[in-house]
């Protein structure tokens, strides 16, 4: 019989707790207040200018309700701007601001440090293997999630 603390769900949850704590510590030490999901949203918006909120949610695997709060907070911080889509006024296009770009650039060393700290007990080969196995397990279970990861497509990602 497997110990409850050695089951995949428990281990995944514990690793997530550690990952979030390390991310927060490193980013705060760099002088910024940004959560992992805010970071994921900003980097995705930077890569996909004029993306809409629903597409953003799919690309970072967050449900639409949660992403609304994330986008609201990023807009309040002045890190992104929302503009009405010229074809559909109900759709808001998201664009990273200059301030958002500067913050992403300035916290990148902290984010890289966080990644190293999260994996510090592993060799380079073990890190590669862990990431390979995580990607494989996630791909196999993606559609079971309440917020499945969606791939970027030219149709889904609205660009001008």
CSV table of C-alpha atoms in Angstrom, one decimal, residues 2-157:
chain,number,residue,atom,x,y,z
A,2,UNK,CA,1.3,3.4,-0.9
A,3,UNK,CA,1.7,6.1,1.7
A,4,UNK,CA,-0.7,9.0,1.0
A,5,UNK,CA,2.3,11.4,0.9
A,6,UNK,CA,3.7,9.4,-2.0
A,7,UNK,CA,0.8,9.6,-4.3
A,8,UNK,CA,1.0,11.6,-7.5
A,9,UNK,CA,-1.7,14.1,-6.6
A,10,UNK,CA,-0.1,14.9,-3.3
A,11,UNK,CA,3.3,15.2,-4.8
A,12,UNK,CA,2.0,17.5,-7.5
A,13,UNK,CA,0.2,19.7,-5.0
A,14,UNK,CA,3.4,19.9,-2.8
A,15,UNK,CA,5.6,20.8,-5.7
A,16,UNK,CA,3.1,23.5,-6.8
A,17,UNK,CA,3.1,24.9,-3.2
A,18,UNK,CA,6.9,25.0,-3.3
A,19,UNK,CA,7.0,26.5,-6.8
A,20,UNK,CA,4.6,29.3,-5.8
A,21,UNK,CA,6.5,30.1,-2.6
A,22,UNK,CA,9.9,30.2,-4.4
A,23,UNK,CA,8.5,32.3,-7.2
A,24,UNK,CA,7.0,34.8,-4.7
A,25,UNK,CA,10.2,35.0,-2.6
A,26,UNK,CA,12.4,35.6,-5.6
A,27,UNK,CA,10.1,38.1,-7.3
A,28,UNK,CA,9.6,40.0,-4.0
A,29,UNK,CA,13.3,40.1,-3.4
A,30,UNK,CA,13.7,41.7,-6.8
A,31,UNK,CA,11.3,44.4,-5.7
A,32,UNK,CA,8.1,43.4,-7.5
A,33,UNK,CA,4.6,42.2,-6.6
A,34,UNK,CA,3.6,39.7,-9.3
A,35,UNK,CA,2.1,36.3,-9.0
A,36,UNK,CA,3.0,33.3,-11.1
A,37,UNK,CA,-0.3,33.5,-13.0
A,38,UNK,CA,0.1,37.3,-13.6
A,39,UNK,CA,3.6,36.5,-14.9
A,40,UNK,CA,2.2,33.8,-17.2
A,41,UNK,CA,-0.5,36.2,-18.4
A,42,UNK,CA,1.9,39.1,-19.1
A,43,UNK,CA,4.4,36.9,-21.0
A,44,UNK,CA,1.6,35.5,-23.1
A,45,UNK,CA,0.2,38.9,-23.9
A,46,UNK,CA,3.7,40.1,-24.8
A,47,UNK,CA,4.0,37.2,-27.2
A,48,UNK,CA,0.5,37.6,-28.6
A,49,UNK,CA,-0.4,41.3,-28.8
A,50,UNK,CA,-4.1,42.1,-29.0
A,51,UNK,CA,-5.0,38.7,-27.7
A,52,UNK,CA,-8.5,38.5,-26.2
A,53,UNK,CA,-9.2,37.3,-22.6
A,54,UNK,CA,-10.8,34.0,-23.5
A,55,UNK,CA,-7.9,33.0,-25.7
A,56,UNK,CA,-5.4,34.1,-23.0
A,57,UNK,CA,-7.2,31.9,-20.5
A,58,UNK,CA,-6.8,28.9,-22.8
A,59,UNK,CA,-3.2,29.5,-23.6
A,60,UNK,CA,-2.2,29.6,-19.9
A,61,UNK,CA,-4.8,27.0,-18.8
A,62,UNK,CA,-6.9,29.2,-16.5
A,63,UNK,CA,-10.7,29.3,-16.4
A,64,UNK,CA,-12.4,32.4,-17.7
A,65,UNK,CA,-13.6,33.6,-14.3
A,66,UNK,CA,-10.2,33.5,-12.8
A,67,UNK,CA,-8.5,35.2,-15.7
A,68,UNK,CA,-10.9,38.1,-15.5
A,69,UNK,CA,-9.6,39.0,-12.0
A,70,UNK,CA,-6.0,38.5,-13.1
A,71,UNK,CA,-6.5,40.9,-16.1
A,72,UNK,CA,-8.2,43.4,-13.9
A,73,UNK,CA,-5.3,43.4,-11.4
A,74,UNK,CA,-2.7,43.7,-14.2
A,75,UNK,CA,-4.7,46.6,-15.7
A,76,UNK,CA,-4.9,48.3,-12.3
A,77,UNK,CA,-1.2,48.0,-11.9
A,78,UNK,CA,-0.7,49.7,-15.3
A,79,UNK,CA,0.9,46.6,-16.8
A,80,UNK,CA,-1.6,46.0,-19.6
A,81,UNK,CA,-4.2,47.9,-21.5
A,82,UNK,CA,-7.6,46.7,-22.7
A,83,UNK,CA,-9.0,48.0,-26.0
A,84,UNK,CA,-12.3,47.2,-27.8
A,85,UNK,CA,-11.9,45.0,-30.8
A,86,UNK,CA,-12.7,46.9,-34.0
A,87,UNK,CA,-14.8,44.0,-35.4
A,88,UNK,CA,-16.6,43.1,-32.2
A,89,UNK,CA,-17.0,45.8,-29.5
A,90,UNK,CA,-17.8,43.1,-26.8
A,91,UNK,CA,-14.3,41.6,-27.2
A,92,UNK,CA,-11.4,43.3,-25.3
A,93,UNK,CA,-8.0,43.1,-26.8
A,94,UNK,CA,-5.1,43.0,-24.4
A,95,UNK,CA,-1.8,44.7,-24.9
A,96,UNK,CA,1.2,44.8,-22.6
A,97,UNK,CA,2.2,48.4,-21.6
A,98,UNK,CA,5.8,49.8,-21.6
A,99,UNK,CA,5.7,49.5,-17.8
A,100,UNK,CA,4.7,45.8,-18.1
A,101,UNK,CA,7.6,45.2,-20.5
A,102,UNK,CA,10.0,46.8,-18.2
A,103,UNK,CA,8.8,44.8,-15.2
A,104,UNK,CA,9.0,41.5,-17.2
A,105,UNK,CA,12.5,42.4,-18.3
A,106,UNK,CA,13.6,43.3,-14.8
A,107,UNK,CA,12.2,40.2,-13.0
A,108,UNK,CA,13.5,37.7,-15.6
A,109,UNK,CA,16.7,37.0,-13.5
A,110,UNK,CA,14.5,36.4,-10.4
A,111,UNK,CA,12.2,34.0,-12.4
A,112,UNK,CA,15.2,32.1,-13.7
A,113,UNK,CA,16.6,31.9,-10.2
A,114,UNK,CA,13.2,30.6,-9.0
A,115,UNK,CA,13.3,27.8,-11.6
A,116,UNK,CA,16.8,26.8,-10.5
A,117,UNK,CA,15.8,26.8,-6.8
A,118,UNK,CA,12.7,24.6,-7.5
A,119,UNK,CA,14.9,22.0,-9.2
A,120,UNK,CA,18.1,22.3,-7.1
A,121,UNK,CA,17.9,18.8,-5.8
A,122,UNK,CA,18.1,17.4,-9.3
A,123,UNK,CA,21.0,16.9,-11.8
A,124,UNK,CA,20.6,18.3,-15.3
A,125,UNK,CA,19.6,14.9,-16.6
A,126,UNK,CA,17.1,14.4,-13.8
A,127,UNK,CA,15.6,17.9,-14.5
A,128,UNK,CA,15.2,17.0,-18.2
A,129,UNK,CA,13.6,13.7,-17.3
A,130,UNK,CA,11.2,15.3,-14.7
A,131,UNK,CA,10.1,18.0,-17.2
A,132,UNK,CA,9.7,15.3,-20.0
A,133,UNK,CA,7.5,13.2,-17.7
A,134,UNK,CA,5.5,16.2,-16.4
A,135,UNK,CA,4.8,17.2,-20.0
A,136,UNK,CA,3.8,13.6,-20.9
A,137,UNK,CA,1.4,13.3,-17.9
A,138,UNK,CA,-0.1,16.7,-18.5
A,139,UNK,CA,-0.7,16.0,-22.2
A,140,UNK,CA,-2.4,12.8,-21.3
A,141,UNK,CA,-4.7,14.5,-18.7
A,142,UNK,CA,-5.1,17.9,-20.3
A,143,UNK,CA,-8.8,17.4,-21.3
A,144,UNK,CA,-9.6,16.3,-17.8
A,145,UNK,CA,-8.9,19.7,-16.4
A,146,UNK,CA,-11.5,22.3,-15.7
A,147,UNK,CA,-9.3,24.7,-17.7
A,148,UNK,CA,-7.4,22.7,-20.4
A,149,UNK,CA,-4.4,24.2,-22.0
A,150,UNK,CA,-5.2,25.3,-25.5
A,151,UNK,CA,-2.6,25.6,-28.3
A,152,UNK,CA,-2.2,28.9,-30.0
A,153,UNK,CA,-3.6,29.0,-33.5
A,154,UNK,CA,-3.9,31.8,-36.1
A,155,UNK,CA,-7.7,31.7,-35.6
A,156,UNK,CA,-7.7,31.8,-31.9
A,157,UNK,CA,-5.1,34.4,-31.4
